[in-house]
Amino acid sequence: MDKPLSYRTYSKGNQKVVFRYIVSVAICIILLGVTKIIINSQKDEMNVWEIKHHYYSHLYSKGNAIEPQLIEKIKNLDDVEEIYPYYNYYQAFQGFLSNIDSTTHFLERKGIVKIMEQLAPEYDTSRIPEENQLKAILSQRVVTNRKLQLGDMTIKDNQTTYQDTFESTLPIGFCPTTVEDNGYYYLILAKKGRVSQMNTAVRAMLPEGVYYEDLASVTKENMHGFSDLEHTFNIIMMVMTLVLSVTTGFLTYMHYLARRREVGILSAIGYSDSMLIKRMSKEILISTIIATILAVLIISVIVKGLNIFLAEPNGYMLFKMDLSIIKLLIIVPLFMMIFSLIPTWILLRTTAQVTLVQRGY
């Protein structure tokens, strides 16, 4: 036999109300959760370029050529593996919500071998083409995104073709080429695990007019570029959570207002205010937990579907649930539960239950 104050008794007698509440909370969590996951995916797409700067950095000049003496000093630093003159070609890379560029580095073959030993250690560097054949190796993301087949033209400007693939989340490629040292663009490869020390040493010797792109500068640029979008989303999320919480709270209040006779009867037969408050809190808490679990399951299915049918076939960054999503999945139902509990507590505290029974509610 079910107890008068049990959740089972409540749900049996108020199936439609319980269903509406669970669905409302779940939809709210799903909408905000999926939106946050997509925003995080775009953030990951911007931050992916930080990966290469765990291994090498770029030195360049926008004005006069860099002095050979400076290049020699950098080359002799204890933390520098080697420094290579290079140049880039950029190709379109279709992202999920925005387009980015994939990059192909042109530099001598031995430099590419050393880079690949750190960037993609499982790759067989003997497969790297010989120099000056205009044959490039590309990350699998680039190949998938651009739907390339072996031998396809990857850079039309200089007739470079796609020769081989390596695994990396970077949309990047390399083409072995003899590059003339013109004093403007250099790739500086750090010794394994020494990139931070290398960056500190190089920055300390840079004259005015010579620029350095390393992990710190790229991270700072990405944070600045993404902060406005993230800030806007956080405001939207807060407003949506507040509006939905207040709306859910109002509907819950109306539901309990309609149950005043039930509350009055329970009070008249001896149930204390604390027992009734505990009952209301338990009803809302259990319904919120059920809604949250349902939402998490649906979000997991959505994320898996997005990865299988959208991200993987197109070379996008994978969608995933991280700590920020978990926090959101806790905060949103918590707010909605609080806004549902407060008006019901007020209703109970300000209502004389016996009077309600006498009035026929």
Coordinates of C-alpha atoms in Angstrom, one line a residue:
M1 CA 0.0 0.0 0.0
D2 CA 1.4 3.4 -1.0
K3 CA 2.0 6.0 1.7
P4 CA -0.1 9.2 1.5
L5 CA 3.1 11.3 1.2
S6 CA 5.0 9.1 -1.1
Y7 CA 6.2 10.2 -4.6
R8 CA 4.5 7.2 -6.1
T9 CA 1.1 8.3 -4.7
Y10 CA 1.7 11.8 -6.0
S11 CA 2.8 10.8 -9.5
K12 CA -0.1 8.4 -9.8
G13 CA -2.6 11.1 -9.0
N14 CA -0.9 13.8 -11.0
Q15 CA 0.5 12.0 -14.0
K16 CA -0.1 14.8 -16.5
V17 CA 1.4 17.5 -14.2
V18 CA 4.5 15.3 -13.4
F19 CA 4.9 14.5 -17.1
R20 CA 4.7 18.2 -18.1
Y21 CA 7.2 19.2 -15.4
I22 CA 9.7 16.5 -16.3
V23 CA 9.5 17.3 -20.1
S24 CA 9.8 21.1 -19.5
V25 CA 12.9 20.7 -17.3
A26 CA 14.4 18.2 -19.7
I27 CA 13.8 20.3 -22.8
C28 CA 15.4 23.3 -21.1
I29 CA 18.5 21.3 -20.1
I30 CA 18.8 19.7 -23.6
L31 CA 18.5 23.1 -25.4
L32 CA 21.1 24.8 -23.2
G33 CA 23.3 21.7 -23.1
V34 CA 23.4 21.1 -26.9
T35 CA 24.0 24.8 -27.5
K36 CA 26.9 24.8 -25.0
I37 CA 28.4 21.7 -26.7
I38 CA 28.3 23.3 -30.1
I39 CA 29.9 26.5 -28.7
N40 CA 32.6 24.4 -27.1
S41 CA 33.2 22.6 -30.4
Q42 CA 33.8 26.0 -32.1
K43 CA 36.2 27.0 -29.3
D44 CA 38.1 23.7 -29.7
E45 CA 38.3 24.5 -33.4
M46 CA 40.0 27.8 -32.7
N47 CA 42.2 26.3 -30.0
V48 CA 43.4 23.4 -32.1
W49 CA 46.2 25.5 -33.5
E50 CA 47.8 25.6 -30.1
I51 CA 48.8 22.0 -30.6
K52 CA 51.6 22.6 -33.0
H53 CA 53.0 25.3 -30.7
H54 CA 53.8 22.6 -28.1
Y55 CA 56.5 21.5 -30.6
Y56 CA 57.6 24.5 -32.6
S57 CA 57.2 28.3 -33.0
H58 CA 57.3 30.8 -35.8
L59 CA 59.7 33.7 -36.2
Y60 CA 59.1 36.4 -38.9
S61 CA 59.6 40.0 -39.9
K62 CA 57.2 42.4 -41.6
G63 CA 59.9 44.9 -42.5
N64 CA 63.6 44.3 -43.0
A65 CA 65.1 40.9 -43.2
I66 CA 66.1 39.3 -39.9
E67 CA 69.8 39.5 -39.3
P68 CA 71.7 36.2 -39.9
Q69 CA 73.5 36.8 -36.6
L70 CA 70.2 36.5 -34.7
I71 CA 69.3 33.3 -36.5
E72 CA 72.7 31.9 -35.6
K73 CA 72.2 32.8 -31.9
I74 CA 68.8 31.2 -31.9
K75 CA 70.1 28.1 -33.6
N76 CA 72.8 27.7 -30.8
L77 CA 70.3 27.9 -27.9
D78 CA 70.4 24.8 -25.8
D79 CA 66.6 24.3 -26.1
V80 CA 66.5 24.6 -29.9
E81 CA 66.5 21.5 -32.0
E82 CA 66.8 23.3 -35.4
I83 CA 65.6 26.4 -37.2
Y84 CA 64.3 26.2 -40.8
P85 CA 63.3 28.8 -43.4
Y86 CA 59.8 28.0 -44.7
Y87 CA 56.7 29.4 -46.3
N88 CA 53.0 28.5 -46.1
Y89 CA 50.1 27.9 -48.4
Y90 CA 46.5 28.2 -47.1
Q91 CA 43.5 26.3 -48.3
A92 CA 39.9 26.6 -47.3
F93 CA 38.7 24.3 -44.6
Q94 CA 34.9 24.1 -44.1
G95 CA 34.1 24.2 -40.4
F96 CA 30.8 23.4 -38.8
L97 CA 29.6 26.9 -38.3
S98 CA 32.5 28.9 -39.8
N99 CA 35.3 28.4 -42.3
I100 CA 38.9 28.3 -41.2
D101 CA 42.1 27.7 -43.2
S102 CA 44.2 24.6 -43.3
T103 CA 47.9 25.2 -43.6
T104 CA 50.6 23.5 -45.6
H105 CA 54.2 24.2 -44.5
F106 CA 56.9 24.1 -47.2
L107 CA 60.3 23.4 -45.8
E108 CA 63.2 20.9 -46.2
R109 CA 62.5 17.2 -45.8
K110 CA 64.7 16.6 -42.8
G111 CA 62.9 19.4 -40.9
I112 CA 59.5 17.7 -41.7
V113 CA 61.0 14.4 -40.4
K114 CA 62.0 15.9 -37.1
I115 CA 58.6 17.7 -36.7
M116 CA 56.7 14.5 -37.5
E117 CA 58.7 12.6 -34.9
Q118 CA 57.1 14.9 -32.3
L119 CA 53.8 15.9 -33.8
A120 CA 52.8 12.4 -35.0
P121 CA 55.3 9.9 -33.5
E122 CA 53.4 6.9 -34.9
Y123 CA 53.8 8.1 -38.5
D124 CA 56.4 6.3 -40.6
T125 CA 58.7 9.2 -41.7
S126 CA 60.2 7.1 -44.5
R127 CA 56.9 7.7 -46.4
I128 CA 57.6 11.4 -46.6
P129 CA 58.2 12.3 -50.2
E130 CA 61.5 13.6 -51.5
E131 CA 62.1 17.3 -51.8
N132 CA 60.8 19.4 -54.7
Q133 CA 58.4 16.9 -56.0
L134 CA 55.4 19.1 -55.0
K135 CA 53.9 16.1 -53.1
A136 CA 52.4 16.9 -49.7
I137 CA 51.4 14.8 -46.7
L138 CA 48.2 16.0 -45.0
S139 CA 46.4 15.3 -41.8
Q140 CA 43.4 13.0 -42.0
R141 CA 41.1 16.0 -41.0
V142 CA 42.2 17.9 -44.1
V143 CA 41.7 14.9 -46.4
T144 CA 38.3 14.1 -44.9
N145 CA 37.1 17.7 -45.0
R146 CA 38.2 18.3 -48.6
K147 CA 37.2 14.8 -49.8
L148 CA 40.6 14.2 -51.3
Q149 CA 41.9 11.1 -53.0
L150 CA 45.5 10.1 -53.4
G151 CA 47.1 12.2 -56.2
D152 CA 44.4 14.9 -56.1
M153 CA 45.5 18.5 -56.5
T154 CA 45.7 20.1 -53.0
I155 CA 47.3 23.5 -54.0
K156 CA 46.4 24.7 -57.4
D157 CA 48.7 27.7 -57.3
N158 CA 51.8 25.5 -57.5
Q159 CA 50.3 22.2 -58.6
T160 CA 51.0 20.4 -55.3
T161 CA 49.3 17.0 -55.0
Y162 CA 48.2 14.9 -52.0
Q163 CA 50.6 12.1 -51.4
D164 CA 50.1 10.6 -47.9
T165 CA 48.1 11.0 -44.7
F166 CA 48.9 11.2 -41.0
E167 CA 46.7 11.3 -37.9
S168 CA 46.4 14.7 -36.2
T169 CA 43.6 17.0 -35.0
L170 CA 45.4 19.8 -36.7
P171 CA 44.2 20.8 -40.2
I172 CA 47.8 20.9 -41.5
G173 CA 50.1 19.5 -44.1
F174 CA 53.8 19.5 -45.1
C175 CA 55.5 19.5 -48.4
P176 CA 59.3 18.8 -48.6
T177 CA 60.8 21.7 -50.5
T178 CA 64.2 23.3 -50.8
V179 CA 63.5 26.8 -49.4
E180 CA 65.7 29.8 -50.0
D181 CA 66.7 31.6 -46.8
N182 CA 65.4 35.1 -47.5
G183 CA 65.5 36.2 -43.9
Y184 CA 61.8 36.6 -43.3
Y185 CA 60.1 33.4 -42.2
Y186 CA 61.5 30.7 -39.9
L187 CA 60.1 27.7 -38.1
I188 CA 61.9 27.0 -34.8
L189 CA 61.7 23.4 -33.6
A190 CA 62.3 22.9 -29.9
K191 CA 64.0 19.9 -28.4
K192 CA 61.5 17.4 -27.0
G193 CA 59.7 18.9 -23.9
R194 CA 61.7 22.1 -24.1
V195 CA 59.4 24.4 -26.0
S196 CA 58.6 26.7 -23.0
Q197 CA 62.2 27.2 -22.2
M198 CA 63.0 27.8 -25.9
N199 CA 60.2 30.5 -26.2
T200 CA 61.5 32.3 -23.1
A201 CA 65.1 32.4 -24.4
V202 CA 64.1 33.5 -28.0
R203 CA 61.8 36.3 -26.8
A204 CA 64.5 37.7 -24.6
M205 CA 66.7 38.3 -27.7
L206 CA 64.2 39.6 -30.2
P207 CA 64.8 43.2 -31.6
E208 CA 62.1 45.6 -32.5
G209 CA 60.4 44.6 -35.8
V210 CA 60.9 40.9 -35.4
Y211 CA 57.7 38.9 -34.4
Y212 CA 57.4 35.6 -32.6
E213 CA 54.3 33.3 -32.7
D214 CA 54.3 30.8 -29.9
L215 CA 51.9 29.0 -27.6
A216 CA 51.4 32.0 -25.3
S217 CA 50.7 34.5 -28.1
V218 CA 48.3 32.1 -29.9
T219 CA 46.4 31.2 -26.7
K220 CA 46.1 34.9 -25.9
E221 CA 44.7 35.7 -29.4
N222 CA 42.3 32.8 -29.2
M223 CA 41.0 33.9 -25.8
H224 CA 40.5 37.4 -27.0
G225 CA 38.8 36.3 -30.2
F226 CA 36.4 33.9 -28.5
S227 CA 35.7 35.8 -25.3
D228 CA 32.9 38.0 -26.8
L229 CA 31.0 35.0 -28.2
E230 CA 31.4 33.0 -25.0
H231 CA 30.3 36.1 -22.9
T232 CA 27.2 36.5 -25.1
F233 CA 26.3 32.8 -24.8
N234 CA 26.7 33.0 -21.0
I235 CA 24.3 36.0 -20.9
I236 CA 21.8 34.2 -23.1
M237 CA 22.1 31.0 -21.0
M238 CA 21.5 33.0 -17.8
V239 CA 18.5 34.8 -19.2
M240 CA 17.0 31.5 -20.6
T241 CA 17.6 29.7 -17.4
L242 CA 16.0 32.5 -15.4
V243 CA 12.9 32.8 -17.7
L244 CA 12.4 29.1 -17.9
S245 CA 12.9 28.7 -14.1
V246 CA 10.4 31.4 -13.3
T247 CA 7.9 30.0 -15.8
T248 CA 8.3 26.5 -14.4
G249 CA 8.0 27.9 -10.8
F250 CA 4.8 29.7 -11.7
L251 CA 3.3 26.6 -13.3
T252 CA 4.3 24.6 -10.2
Y253 CA 2.8 27.2 -8.0
M254 CA -0.5 27.1 -9.9
H255 CA -0.5 23.3 -9.6
Y256 CA -0.1 23.3 -5.8
L257 CA -2.6 26.1 -5.6
A258 CA -5.1 23.8 -7.2
R259 CA -4.2 21.2 -4.6
R260 CA -5.1 23.3 -1.6
R261 CA -7.9 21.0 -0.6
E262 CA -5.5 18.0 -0.5
V263 CA -3.0 20.1 1.6
G264 CA -5.8 21.2 3.9
I265 CA -7.0 17.6 4.5
L266 CA -3.5 16.4 5.2
S267 CA -3.0 19.2 7.7
A268 CA -6.3 18.6 9.3
I269 CA -5.5 14.9 10.0
G270 CA -2.2 15.8 11.7
Y271 CA 0.5 16.3 9.1
S272 CA 2.8 19.2 10.2
D273 CA 4.0 22.0 8.0
S274 CA 7.5 20.5 8.0
M275 CA 6.1 17.2 6.7
L276 CA 4.1 18.9 4.0
I277 CA 7.1 21.0 2.9
K278 CA 9.2 17.8 2.9
R279 CA 6.6 16.2 0.7
M280 CA 6.5 19.1 -1.8
S281 CA 10.3 19.3 -1.9
K282 CA 10.6 15.6 -2.4
E283 CA 8.0 15.6 -5.3
I284 CA 9.9 18.4 -7.1
L285 CA 13.4 17.0 -6.3
I286 CA 12.6 13.6 -7.6
S287 CA 10.9 15.0 -10.8
T288 CA 13.9 17.2 -11.4
I289 CA 16.3 14.4 -11.0
I290 CA 14.3 12.2 -13.4
A291 CA 14.2 15.1 -15.9
T292 CA 18.0 15.7 -15.6
I293 CA 18.8 12.0 -16.1
L294 CA 16.5 11.9 -19.1
A295 CA 18.1 15.1 -20.5
V296 CA 21.6 13.7 -20.1
L297 CA 20.7 10.5 -21.9
I298 CA 19.1 12.4 -24.8
I299 CA 22.1 14.8 -25.0
S300 CA 24.5 11.8 -25.1
V301 CA 22.5 10.3 -28.0
I302 CA 22.5 13.7 -29.8
V303 CA 26.3 14.1 -29.3
K304 CA 26.9 10.6 -30.6
G305 CA 24.7 11.3 -33.6
L306 CA 26.4 14.6 -34.3
N307 CA 29.8 12.9 -34.3
I308 CA 28.8 9.9 -36.4
F309 CA 26.7 11.7 -39.0
L310 CA 28.3 15.2 -39.1
A311 CA 31.7 15.6 -37.4
E312 CA 33.5 12.4 -38.5
P313 CA 32.4 12.4 -42.2
N314 CA 33.4 16.1 -42.6
G315 CA 36.6 16.3 -40.5
Y316 CA 35.1 18.6 -37.9
M317 CA 36.2 18.7 -34.3
L318 CA 34.3 16.0 -32.3
F319 CA 31.4 17.2 -30.1
K320 CA 31.9 16.1 -26.5
M321 CA 30.6 16.6 -23.0
D322 CA 33.2 18.1 -20.8
L323 CA 33.4 19.7 -17.3
S324 CA 31.6 22.9 -18.4
I325 CA 28.7 20.8 -19.7
I326 CA 28.5 18.9 -16.5
K327 CA 28.4 22.1 -14.5
L328 CA 25.6 23.4 -16.8
L329 CA 23.6 20.2 -16.3
I330 CA 23.8 20.7 -12.5
I331 CA 23.1 24.5 -12.4
V332 CA 20.1 24.6 -14.8
P333 CA 18.0 21.9 -13.0
L334 CA 19.1 23.4 -9.6
F335 CA 17.8 26.8 -10.6
M336 CA 14.5 25.4 -11.9
M337 CA 14.0 23.3 -8.8
I338 CA 14.7 26.3 -6.5
F339 CA 12.2 28.5 -8.4
S340 CA 9.7 25.7 -8.2
L341 CA 10.1 25.2 -4.5
I342 CA 10.1 28.8 -3.3
P343 CA 6.5 29.7 -4.3
T344 CA 5.2 26.3 -3.0
W345 CA 6.8 27.0 0.4
I346 CA 5.3 30.4 0.5
L347 CA 1.9 29.1 -0.4
L348 CA 2.0 26.5 2.4
R349 CA 3.3 29.0 5.0
T350 CA 0.7 31.6 4.2
T351 CA -2.3 29.2 4.0
A352 CA -4.5 28.0 6.8
Q353 CA -5.2 24.4 5.7
V354 CA -8.2 23.7 7.9
T355 CA -9.9 26.9 6.5
L356 CA -9.3 25.6 3.0
V357 CA -11.2 22.4 3.8
Q358 CA -14.0 24.3 5.4
R359 CA -14.3 26.5 2.2
G360 CA -14.6 23.4 0.0
Y361 CA -11.2 23.7 -1.8

